[in-house]
Coordinates of C-alpha atoms and ligand atoms in Angstrom, one line a residue:
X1 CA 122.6 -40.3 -100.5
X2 CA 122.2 -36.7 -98.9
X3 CA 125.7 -35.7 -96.6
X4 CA 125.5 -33.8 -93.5
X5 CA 129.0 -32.1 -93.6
X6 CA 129.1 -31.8 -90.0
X7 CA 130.1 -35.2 -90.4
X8 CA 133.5 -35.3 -92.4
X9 CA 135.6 -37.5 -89.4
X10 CA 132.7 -39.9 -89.1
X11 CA 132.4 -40.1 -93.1
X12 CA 136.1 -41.0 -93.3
X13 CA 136.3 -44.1 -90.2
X14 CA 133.3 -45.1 -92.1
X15 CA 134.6 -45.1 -95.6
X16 CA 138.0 -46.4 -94.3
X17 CA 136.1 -49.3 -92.5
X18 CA 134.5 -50.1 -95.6
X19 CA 137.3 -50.7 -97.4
X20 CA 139.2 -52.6 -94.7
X21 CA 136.3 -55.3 -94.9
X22 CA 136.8 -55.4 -98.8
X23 CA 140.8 -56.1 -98.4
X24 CA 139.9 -58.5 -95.4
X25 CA 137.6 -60.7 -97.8
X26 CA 140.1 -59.7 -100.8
X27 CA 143.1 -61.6 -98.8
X28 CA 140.9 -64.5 -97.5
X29 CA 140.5 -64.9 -101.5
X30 CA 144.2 -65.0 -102.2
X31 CA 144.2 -67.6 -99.1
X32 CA 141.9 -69.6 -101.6
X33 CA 143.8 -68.8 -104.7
X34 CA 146.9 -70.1 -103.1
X35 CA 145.3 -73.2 -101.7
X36 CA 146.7 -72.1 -97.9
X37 CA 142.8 -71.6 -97.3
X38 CA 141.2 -75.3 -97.5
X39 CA 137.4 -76.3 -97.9
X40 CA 134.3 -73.9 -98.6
X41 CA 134.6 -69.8 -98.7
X42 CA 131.8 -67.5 -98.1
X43 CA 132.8 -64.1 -98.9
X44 CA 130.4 -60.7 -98.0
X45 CA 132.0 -58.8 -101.0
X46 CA 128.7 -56.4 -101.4
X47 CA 127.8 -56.1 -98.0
X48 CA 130.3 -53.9 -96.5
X49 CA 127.7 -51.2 -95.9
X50 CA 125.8 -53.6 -93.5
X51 CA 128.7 -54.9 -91.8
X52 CA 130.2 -50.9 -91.2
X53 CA 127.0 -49.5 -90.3
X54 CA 126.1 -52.3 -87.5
X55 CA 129.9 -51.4 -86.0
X56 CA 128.2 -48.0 -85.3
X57 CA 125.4 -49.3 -82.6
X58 CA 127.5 -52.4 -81.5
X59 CA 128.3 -52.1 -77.6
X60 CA 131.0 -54.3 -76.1
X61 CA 128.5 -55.8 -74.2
X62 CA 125.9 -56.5 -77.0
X63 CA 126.1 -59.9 -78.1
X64 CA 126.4 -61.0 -82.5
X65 CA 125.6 -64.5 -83.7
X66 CA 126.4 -64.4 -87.4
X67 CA 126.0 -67.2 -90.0
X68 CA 129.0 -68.8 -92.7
X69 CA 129.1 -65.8 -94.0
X70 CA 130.7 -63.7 -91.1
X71 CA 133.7 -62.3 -91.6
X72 CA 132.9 -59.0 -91.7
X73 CA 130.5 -59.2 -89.0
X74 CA 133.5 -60.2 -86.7
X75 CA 135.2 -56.9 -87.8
X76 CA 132.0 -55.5 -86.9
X77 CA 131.9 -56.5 -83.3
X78 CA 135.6 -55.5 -82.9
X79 CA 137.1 -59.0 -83.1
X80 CA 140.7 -58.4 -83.7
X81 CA 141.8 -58.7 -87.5
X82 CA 145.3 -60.9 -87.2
X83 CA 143.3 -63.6 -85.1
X84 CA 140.3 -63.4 -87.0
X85 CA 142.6 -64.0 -90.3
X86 CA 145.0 -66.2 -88.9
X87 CA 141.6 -68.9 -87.9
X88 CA 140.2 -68.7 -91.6
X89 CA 144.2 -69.5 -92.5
X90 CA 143.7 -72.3 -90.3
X91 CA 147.1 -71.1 -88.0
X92 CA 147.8 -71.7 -84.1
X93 CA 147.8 -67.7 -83.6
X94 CA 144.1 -68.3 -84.8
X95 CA 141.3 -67.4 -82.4
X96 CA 140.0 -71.0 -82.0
X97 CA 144.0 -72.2 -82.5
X98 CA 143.5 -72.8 -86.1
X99 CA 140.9 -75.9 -85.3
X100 CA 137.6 -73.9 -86.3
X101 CA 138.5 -72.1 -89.4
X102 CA 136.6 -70.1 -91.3
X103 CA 133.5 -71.7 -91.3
X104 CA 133.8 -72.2 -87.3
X105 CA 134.8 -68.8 -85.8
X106 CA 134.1 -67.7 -82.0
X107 CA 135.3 -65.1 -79.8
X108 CA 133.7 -65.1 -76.2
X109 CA 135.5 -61.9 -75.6
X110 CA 133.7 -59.9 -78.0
X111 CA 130.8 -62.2 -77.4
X112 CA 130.6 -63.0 -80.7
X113 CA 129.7 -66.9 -82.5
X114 CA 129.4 -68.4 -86.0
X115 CA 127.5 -71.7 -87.0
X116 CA 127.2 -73.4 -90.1
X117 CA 124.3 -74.5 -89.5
X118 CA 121.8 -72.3 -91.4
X119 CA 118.6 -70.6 -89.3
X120 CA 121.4 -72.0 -85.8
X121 CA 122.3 -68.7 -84.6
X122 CA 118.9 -67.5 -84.0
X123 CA 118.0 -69.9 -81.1
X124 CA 121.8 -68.7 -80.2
X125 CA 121.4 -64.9 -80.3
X126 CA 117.4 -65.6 -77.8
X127 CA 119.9 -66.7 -75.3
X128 CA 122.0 -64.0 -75.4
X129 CA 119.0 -61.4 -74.9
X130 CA 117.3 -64.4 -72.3
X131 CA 120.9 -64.3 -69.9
X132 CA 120.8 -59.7 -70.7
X133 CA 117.3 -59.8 -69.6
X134 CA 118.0 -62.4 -66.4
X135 CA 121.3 -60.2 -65.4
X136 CA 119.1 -57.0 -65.7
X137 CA 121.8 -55.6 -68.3
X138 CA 120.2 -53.4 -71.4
X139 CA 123.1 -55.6 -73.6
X140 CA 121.2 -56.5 -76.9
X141 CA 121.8 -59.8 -78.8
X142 CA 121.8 -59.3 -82.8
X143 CA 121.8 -62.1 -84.9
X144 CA 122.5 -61.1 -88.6
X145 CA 121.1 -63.6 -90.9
X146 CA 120.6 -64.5 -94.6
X147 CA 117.1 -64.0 -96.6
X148 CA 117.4 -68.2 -96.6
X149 CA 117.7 -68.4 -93.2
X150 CA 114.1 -66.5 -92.5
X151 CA 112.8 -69.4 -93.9
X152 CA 113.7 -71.8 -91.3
X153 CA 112.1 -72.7 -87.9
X154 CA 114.8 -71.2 -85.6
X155 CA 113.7 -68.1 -87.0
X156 CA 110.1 -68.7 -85.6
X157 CA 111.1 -69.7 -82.3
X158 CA 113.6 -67.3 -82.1
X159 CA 111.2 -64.3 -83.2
X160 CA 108.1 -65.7 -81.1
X161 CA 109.7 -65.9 -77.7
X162 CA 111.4 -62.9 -78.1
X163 CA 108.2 -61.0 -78.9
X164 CA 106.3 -62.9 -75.6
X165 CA 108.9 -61.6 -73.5
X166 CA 110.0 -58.5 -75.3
X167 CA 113.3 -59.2 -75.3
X168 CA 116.1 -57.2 -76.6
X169 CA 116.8 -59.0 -79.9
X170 CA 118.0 -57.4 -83.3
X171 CA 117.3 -59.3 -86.4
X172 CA 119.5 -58.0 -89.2
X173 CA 118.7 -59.5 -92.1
X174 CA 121.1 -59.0 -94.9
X175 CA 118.3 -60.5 -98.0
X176 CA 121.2 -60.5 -100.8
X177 CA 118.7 -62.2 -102.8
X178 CA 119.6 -65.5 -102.9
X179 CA 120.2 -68.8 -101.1
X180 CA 122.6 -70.8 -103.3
X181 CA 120.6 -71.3 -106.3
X182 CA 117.3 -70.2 -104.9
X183 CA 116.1 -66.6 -105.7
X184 CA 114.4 -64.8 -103.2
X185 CA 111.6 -64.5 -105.1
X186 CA 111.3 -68.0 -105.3
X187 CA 111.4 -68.4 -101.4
X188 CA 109.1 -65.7 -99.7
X189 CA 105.5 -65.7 -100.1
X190 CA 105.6 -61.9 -98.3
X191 CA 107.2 -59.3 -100.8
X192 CA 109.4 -58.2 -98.1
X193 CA 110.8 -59.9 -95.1
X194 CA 110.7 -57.0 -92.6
X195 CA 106.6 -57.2 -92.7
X196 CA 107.2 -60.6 -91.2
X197 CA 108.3 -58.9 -87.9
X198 CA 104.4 -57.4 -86.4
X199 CA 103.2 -61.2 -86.6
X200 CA 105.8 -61.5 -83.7
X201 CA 105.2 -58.3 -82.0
X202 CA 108.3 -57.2 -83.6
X203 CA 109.0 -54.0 -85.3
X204 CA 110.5 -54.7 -88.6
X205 CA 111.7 -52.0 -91.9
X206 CA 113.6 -52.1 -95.0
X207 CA 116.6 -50.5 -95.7
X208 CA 119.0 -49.9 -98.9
X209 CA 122.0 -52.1 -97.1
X210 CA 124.1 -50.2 -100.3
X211 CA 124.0 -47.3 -98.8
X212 CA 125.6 -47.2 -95.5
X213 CA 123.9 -44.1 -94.3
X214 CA 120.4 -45.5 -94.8
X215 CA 121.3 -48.7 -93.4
X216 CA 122.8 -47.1 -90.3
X217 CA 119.6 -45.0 -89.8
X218 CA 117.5 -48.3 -89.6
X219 CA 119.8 -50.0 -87.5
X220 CA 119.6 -46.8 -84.8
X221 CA 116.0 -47.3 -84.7
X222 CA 116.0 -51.0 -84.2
X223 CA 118.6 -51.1 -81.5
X224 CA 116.9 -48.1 -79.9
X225 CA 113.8 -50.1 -79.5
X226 CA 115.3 -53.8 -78.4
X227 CA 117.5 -51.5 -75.7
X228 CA 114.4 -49.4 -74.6
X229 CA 112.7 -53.4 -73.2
X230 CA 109.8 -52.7 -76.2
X231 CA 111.4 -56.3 -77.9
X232 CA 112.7 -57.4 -81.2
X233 CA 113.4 -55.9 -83.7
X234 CA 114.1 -56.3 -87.7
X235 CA 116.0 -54.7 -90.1
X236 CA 115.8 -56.2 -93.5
X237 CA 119.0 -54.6 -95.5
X238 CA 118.7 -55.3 -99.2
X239 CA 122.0 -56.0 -100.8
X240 CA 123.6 -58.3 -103.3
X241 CA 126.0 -61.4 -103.5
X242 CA 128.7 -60.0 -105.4
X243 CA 130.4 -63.5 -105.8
X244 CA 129.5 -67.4 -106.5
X245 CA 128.2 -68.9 -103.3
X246 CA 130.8 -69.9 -101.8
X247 CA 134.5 -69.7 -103.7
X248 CA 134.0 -73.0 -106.3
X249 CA 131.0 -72.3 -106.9
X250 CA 130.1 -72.1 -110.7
X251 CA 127.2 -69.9 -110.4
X252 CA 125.8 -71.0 -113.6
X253 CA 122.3 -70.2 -112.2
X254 CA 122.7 -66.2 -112.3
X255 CA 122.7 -64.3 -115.7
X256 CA 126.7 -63.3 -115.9
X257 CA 125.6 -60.2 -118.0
X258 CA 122.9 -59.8 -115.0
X259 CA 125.3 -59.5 -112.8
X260 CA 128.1 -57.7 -113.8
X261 CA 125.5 -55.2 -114.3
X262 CA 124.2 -55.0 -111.2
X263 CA 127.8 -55.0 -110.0
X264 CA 129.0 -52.3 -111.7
X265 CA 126.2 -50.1 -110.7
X266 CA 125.3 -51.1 -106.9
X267 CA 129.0 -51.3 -105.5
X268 CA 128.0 -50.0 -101.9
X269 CA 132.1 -48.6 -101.7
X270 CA 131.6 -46.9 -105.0
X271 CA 128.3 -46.0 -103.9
X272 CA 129.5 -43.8 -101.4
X273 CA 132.6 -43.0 -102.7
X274 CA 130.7 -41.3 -105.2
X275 CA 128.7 -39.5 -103.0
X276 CA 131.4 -38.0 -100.9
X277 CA 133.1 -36.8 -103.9
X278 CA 130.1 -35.3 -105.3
X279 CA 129.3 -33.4 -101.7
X280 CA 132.8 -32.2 -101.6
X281 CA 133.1 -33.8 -98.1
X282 CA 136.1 -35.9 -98.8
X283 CA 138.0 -35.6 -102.5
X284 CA 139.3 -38.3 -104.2
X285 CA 142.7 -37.7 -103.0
X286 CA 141.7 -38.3 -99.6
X287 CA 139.2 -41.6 -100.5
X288 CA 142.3 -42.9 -102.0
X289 CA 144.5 -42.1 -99.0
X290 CA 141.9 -44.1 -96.8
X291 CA 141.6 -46.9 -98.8
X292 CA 145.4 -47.2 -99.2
X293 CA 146.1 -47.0 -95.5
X294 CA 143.0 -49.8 -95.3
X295 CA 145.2 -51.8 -97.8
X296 CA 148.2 -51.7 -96.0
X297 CA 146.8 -52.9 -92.7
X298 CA 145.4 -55.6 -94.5
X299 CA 148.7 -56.3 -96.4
X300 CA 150.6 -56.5 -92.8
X301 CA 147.8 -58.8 -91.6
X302 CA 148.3 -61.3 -94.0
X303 CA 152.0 -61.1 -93.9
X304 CA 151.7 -62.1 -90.1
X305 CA 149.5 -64.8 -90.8
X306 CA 151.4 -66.2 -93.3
X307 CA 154.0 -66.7 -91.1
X308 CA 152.4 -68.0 -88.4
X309 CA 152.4 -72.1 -88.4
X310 CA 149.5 -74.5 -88.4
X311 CA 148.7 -76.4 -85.3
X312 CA 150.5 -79.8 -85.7
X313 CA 148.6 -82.6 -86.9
X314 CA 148.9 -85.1 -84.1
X315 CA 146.8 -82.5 -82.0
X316 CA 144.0 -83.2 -84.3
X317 CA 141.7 -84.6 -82.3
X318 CA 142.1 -82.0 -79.2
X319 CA 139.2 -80.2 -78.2
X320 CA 137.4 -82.9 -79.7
X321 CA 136.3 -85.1 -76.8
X322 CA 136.0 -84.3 -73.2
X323 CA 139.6 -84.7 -72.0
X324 CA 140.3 -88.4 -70.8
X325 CA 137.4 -89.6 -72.9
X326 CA 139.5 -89.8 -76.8
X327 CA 137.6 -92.8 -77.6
X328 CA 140.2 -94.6 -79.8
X329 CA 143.5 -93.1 -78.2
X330 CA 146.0 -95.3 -80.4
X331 CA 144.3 -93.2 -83.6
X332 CA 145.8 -90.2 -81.8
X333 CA 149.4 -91.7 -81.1
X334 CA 149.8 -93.1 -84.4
X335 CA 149.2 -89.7 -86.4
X336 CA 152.2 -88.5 -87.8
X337 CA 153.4 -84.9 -86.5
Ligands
TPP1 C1 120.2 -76.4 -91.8 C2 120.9 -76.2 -93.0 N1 120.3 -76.5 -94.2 C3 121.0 -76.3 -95.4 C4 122.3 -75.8 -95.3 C5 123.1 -75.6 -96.6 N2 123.2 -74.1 -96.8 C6 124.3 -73.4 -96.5 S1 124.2 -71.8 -96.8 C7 122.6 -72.0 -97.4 C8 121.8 -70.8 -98.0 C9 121.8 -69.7 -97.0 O1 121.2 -68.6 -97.7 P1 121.0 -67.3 -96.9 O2 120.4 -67.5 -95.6 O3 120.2 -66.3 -97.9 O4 122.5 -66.7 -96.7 P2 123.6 -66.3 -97.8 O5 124.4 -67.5 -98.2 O6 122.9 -65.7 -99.0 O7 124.4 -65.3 -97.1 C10 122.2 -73.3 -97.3 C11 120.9 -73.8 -97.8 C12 122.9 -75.6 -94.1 N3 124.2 -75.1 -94.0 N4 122.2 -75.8 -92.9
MG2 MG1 121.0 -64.9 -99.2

């Protein structure tokens, strides 16, 4: 990674972003750990650099769909941390009141959306760029997916109409190499998935999504070109999935000596951390002082969360149904508070 020193402030937000999205995912681990987090996890340890270089070209009025594994992509789009948190701790003070959790996270504000529902937010993110185009507003939509989630048909659709109409739509695809179990080598029949994109009049490059500068470059083309009314765009980032899955998962189909490995060697904060030390642009006192202050904003995050109550049971079934329509109402009055 080659530094421009002119750059020392925007080297430091950078790096100090970074680290806040590793404490973020860190704490939504101890939320596991402690059982206050309930069902599945998906964590972007890893893929910080992707998350911190797409807050760079993210306009309030863009739109961001993300998948299950969005946390950081909230950060990203500026969704507040304590609401953001207090929803994957499943807490009234949560963004959705503590009904969505993590896997179900939505902020119209910061027009920003999650599904479950793998290949969903493409079809999602169209819309977005459909309603920018419609209002005459150069707002992009960018969907960031998984290397799995190419595979499906939304991505087709998605891709296709947005290429017909040259719509503004960014397809960030964060190709960690793997979709649960299945390699990506086992999934594509095109070496890469950015050479996907010119079938759909799209423009479409790799980039290292370690290294933050490199992934930020590609990124400033892409939404250069979806603003500028030329249509889609892709950015494949290449990273890793530094954890199981999802938090339970055994991950008995990776080599553990693999992947420790390839941990050690390809941490995208230790990436950079190295190369600021090394281009004297910040020292390791000052990386330290960053991540510290990162640390403790995370620290006072969770504190508040942890406070914060859940919403109480007998409201289960709000937002459910259509008010006046609870199809089974003595369900509701019998649950105990
Ligand atoms: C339509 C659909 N099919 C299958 C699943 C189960 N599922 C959840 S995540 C996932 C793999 C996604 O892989 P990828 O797109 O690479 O994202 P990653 O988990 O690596 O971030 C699958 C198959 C699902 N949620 N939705
Ligand atoms: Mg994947």
């Amino acid at each position: 990674m080659e530094l421009s020193t002119e750059r020392r402030d925007d080297w430091a937000r950078r790096y100090r972003l970074m680290s806040l999205m590793r404490r973020f995912e860190e704490a939504c681990l101890e939320g596991v750990a402690s059982t206050e987090i309930h069902g599945e996890l998906h964590t972007a340890i890893g893929q910080e650099a992707v998350a911190a270089a797409l807050a760079e070209h993210l306009r309030d009025d863009d739109a961001l769909t993300s998948t299950h594994r969005h946390h950081l992509h909230a950060i990203a789009k500026g969704v507040p941390i304590i609401p953001l948190l207090a929803e994957i701790f499943e807490k009234e003070t949560g963004l959705c009141g503590g009904y969505g959790g993590h896997m179900h996270v939505f902020s119209p504000e910061q027009r920003f959306s999650t599904t479950g529902i793998v290949g969903a937010s493409l079809p999602v993110a169209l819309g977005h760029a459909y309603a920018a185009r419609l209002q005459r507003r150069d707002a992009v939509a960018v969907a960031v997916i998984g290397d799995g989630s190419v595979n499906t048909g939304g991505f087709a659709e998605a891709m296709n109409m947005a290429g017909v109409l040259r719509l503004g739509l960014v397809v960030v695809i964060e190709n960690n190499e793997w979709a649960i179990s299945v390699p990506f080598s086992a999934s594509s029949a095109t070496p890469t998935l950015a050479e996907r994109a010119p079938a759909f009049g799209a423009v479409g490059e790799r980039a290292d999504g370690l290294d933050v500068d490199e992934v930020s470059g590609a990124l400033e083309r892409a939404f250069a070109h979806a603003r500028s009314g030329a249509g889609p765009a892709v950015v494949e980032a290449m990273c890793y999935r530094f954890r199981g899955h999802y938090e339970g998962d055994l991950d008995l189909y990776r080599d553990s000596a693999e992947k420790a490995r390839r941990i050690a060697d390809k941490d995208p904060l230790r990436i950079a951390e190295r190369a600021l030390s090394a281009s004297g642009l910040l020292t390791a006192q000052e990386l330290g002082a960053l991540d510290a202050a990162a640390a403790a904003d995370i620290a006072a995050a969770l504190a508040e969360v942890r406070a914060a109550s859940q919403p109480p049971a007998r409201t289960a079934h709000d937002h459910v149904f259509a008010s006046g329509l609870v199809p089974n109402a003595s369900v509701r009055e019998e649950t105990p508070a």
